[in-house]
Amino acid sequence: MFKKYQMSFLLFGLMIFFMIITMLFIYKNMTYILEINLLSINTCEFSFSMIFDKVSFMFVTIVMMISSSVFLFSCDYMKEDIYFYRFMWILLSFVLSMCFLIFSGSLLFMLVGWDGLGITSFALIIYYQSKDSLIAGFHTMLINRIGDVFIVVSFFLFVFMGHFYYYPMCSTALTLMTILSVASLTKSAQYPFSSWLPAAMAAPTPVSALVHSSTLVTAGIFLIIRLSMVIPMTKELSNMLLLLGAITCLLGGTAAIYEFDLKKIIALSTLSQLGLMVFTLGMGLTNITLFHLFMHALFKALLFLAAGSVLMMSFGVQDMRFLGGISNSAPFSIIIFNISGFCLMGVPFLSAFYSKHMILEKMMFSSMNILSLIMISFATIMTAMYTTRMMKSLVWGKPIIKLIMKNSESIYFSMIMLSFFAIISGKYVWSLENWFLECAFIPNYLGIMINFFMLMGILLGLIMSVNNSYIWSTMFFLTPFYINSGKLLNPLLKNMYFLDYGWLESFSKIDLISKISSNFSNLLFSWPIFMNSFFRSFIILMVIFIYVMSY
């Protein structure tokens, strides 16, 4: 009976262990770097590096905290799946890949976590093997491969530097930081790479709770944080992050207003909060970005688990127009849902209040372009608006379908544990680590204006009624652009047909002796005849081998 809970108990035990280690590293302010040189070619060292400091241990504690709750939730949510244990092992691989990325200090070790996240996320998104999930999986993989291209380009710059570790790194490696930052933007779904995040909702709800809270989408943000801790950002890179973060925040918030799919609204809220984090990085506030990343991870996982419990009772119905009156059918689930919704809006004294309000106050305090400031201000109103609209629809909406109460104790316990941390973690983490403290001296009317943004969004969410919009649901046609990009590349792929079936591919059935004895010149130079590709590849490899051995 308890076999299926083993992974959840293991992750909970690791959370306790890492929490103790985190307290020790914070108290003594220690940083350890484990570096192993794998090989050295001339002056370039290929190294395997891991970073053990308070930042990595705090983050991995949050990951273990959320993962233990999600795994406990999955034990009941996926219990009828015939491939239950396969799903749990893929999900565990997903979490371990994120842990590798958190502790990585070199490019080679970072790629283990980076591509591990990409492979396992693809397997989890297409898990249901429907047409929508397959489209969403390839959509996500396509955009993540764009980021991988920038990672590969950074290899050449690391070779020029003579090493493959990025913590620490030379302060003059500004071009390298820009390339890695652009790669991180694809992983964190920033504009114009935003469309894969709502599409990833095709995955099971426990996967969404991990993807949108502490794992896949935060990988890019965390990489930029790591880089900015050792290299100051250039003004051009900061302005780019400010603008793209503000656009993403406003785009996600506005698109959520016109949606009726419960999971997609929560996904778009993640997009909006990621834009706010990138915007904060553009202001140079690395510490506040990391603080908000932690708080967002906790309440967003809680929000997905609460939504998942509602979906279990409604037999998978995600349209909010059919999910009214939940407060009467499932009062506990709606209480948890309201707590996480209030955290999302930044209601005072909940976890996100301490990070989100500080970001807005520092925004009013800093000097930046007025366009980014206006977009973030409107996005703050939109956040309160769509959250209020979502809560109003679930609590006070007219019940259309009958909900069946079938949630078990594991569902409730996972939500109770996360709700506890979502309420107290803001004040606790803020007082535990002085690095997260910031001061902002702004006039009184600006402080009132920040609170007015939230109140205006709540009022608009209560009184406004909107219809679905194709423009906003596709995020200004980003989704069809990426999905149909294969049609644009089709003419190019046709022209590469002979290249693919010439030198690049081999065949298994070949009589090398007869080929050598007849028409040697035609065999070697007749390109692109498919049947000769294996022999040509063999000859080329032999020439390269003889050339290398001659040195």
CSV table of C-alpha atoms in Angstrom, one decimal, residues 4-5 69-85 87-88 91 124 127-128 200-209 261-263 301 303-318 333 406-412 414-415:
chain,number,residue,atom,x,y,z
A,4,LYS,CA,3.6,4.2,-4.2
A,5,TYR,CA,4.4,6.8,-1.5
A,69,SER,CA,3.9,17.5,-2.2
A,70,VAL,CA,3.4,17.0,-6.0
A,71,PHE,CA,4.5,13.3,-5.8
A,72,LEU,CA,2.1,12.8,-2.9
A,73,PHE,CA,-0.6,14.4,-5.0
A,74,SER,CA,0.3,12.3,-8.0
A,75,CYS,CA,-0.2,9.1,-6.0
A,76,ASP,CA,-3.9,9.7,-6.0
A,77,TYR,CA,-4.3,11.7,-9.2
A,78,MET,CA,-2.6,9.1,-11.4
A,79,LYS,CA,-3.5,5.9,-9.5
A,80,GLU,CA,-5.7,4.6,-12.3
A,81,ASP,CA,-2.9,4.9,-14.9
A,82,ILE,CA,-1.6,1.5,-15.9
A,83,TYR,CA,1.9,3.0,-16.4
A,84,PHE,CA,1.8,4.7,-13.0
A,85,TYR,CA,5.4,3.8,-12.0
A,87,PHE,CA,5.2,8.2,-14.9
A,88,MET,CA,6.7,8.6,-11.4
A,91,LEU,CA,8.8,12.8,-13.0
A,124,LEU,CA,5.8,14.3,-19.8
A,127,TYR,CA,2.4,11.5,-21.9
A,128,TYR,CA,-1.3,11.2,-22.8
A,200,ALA,CA,2.5,22.6,-22.1
A,201,MET,CA,-0.9,22.4,-20.3
A,202,ALA,CA,-1.5,19.2,-22.3
A,203,ALA,CA,0.6,17.4,-19.6
A,204,PRO,CA,-1.0,15.9,-16.5
A,205,THR,CA,-1.7,18.4,-13.7
A,206,PRO,CA,1.2,17.2,-11.4
A,207,VAL,CA,3.6,17.8,-14.3
A,208,SER,CA,2.1,21.3,-14.7
A,209,ALA,CA,2.6,22.0,-11.0
A,261,ASP,CA,-9.7,27.3,-19.4
A,262,LEU,CA,-8.8,27.0,-15.8
A,263,LYS,CA,-5.3,25.5,-16.3
A,301,ALA,CA,2.4,24.8,-7.1
A,303,LEU,CA,-2.6,26.8,-7.2
A,304,PHE,CA,-2.1,23.9,-9.6
A,305,LEU,CA,-2.8,21.3,-6.9
A,306,ALA,CA,-6.0,23.1,-5.9
A,307,ALA,CA,-7.0,23.2,-9.6
A,308,GLY,CA,-6.1,19.6,-10.0
A,309,SER,CA,-8.4,18.6,-7.1
A,310,VAL,CA,-11.2,20.5,-8.7
A,311,LEU,CA,-10.6,18.7,-12.1
A,312,MET,CA,-10.7,15.3,-10.3
A,313,MET,CA,-14.1,16.1,-8.9
A,314,SER,CA,-15.4,17.4,-12.2
A,315,PHE,CA,-14.1,14.5,-14.3
A,316,GLY,CA,-11.6,16.7,-16.2
A,317,VAL,CA,-13.8,19.6,-17.0
A,318,GLN,CA,-11.6,22.7,-17.2
A,333,SER,CA,-10.4,23.0,-2.1
A,406,LYS,CA,-13.5,11.7,-4.3
A,407,ASN,CA,-10.3,13.3,-3.0
A,408,SER,CA,-8.3,11.2,-0.6
A,409,GLU,CA,-6.2,12.2,2.4
A,410,SER,CA,-3.0,12.4,0.3
A,411,ILE,CA,-4.6,15.1,-1.8
A,412,TYR,CA,-5.5,17.2,1.2
A,414,SER,CA,-0.2,17.8,0.0
A,415,MET,CA,-2.2,21.0,-0.3
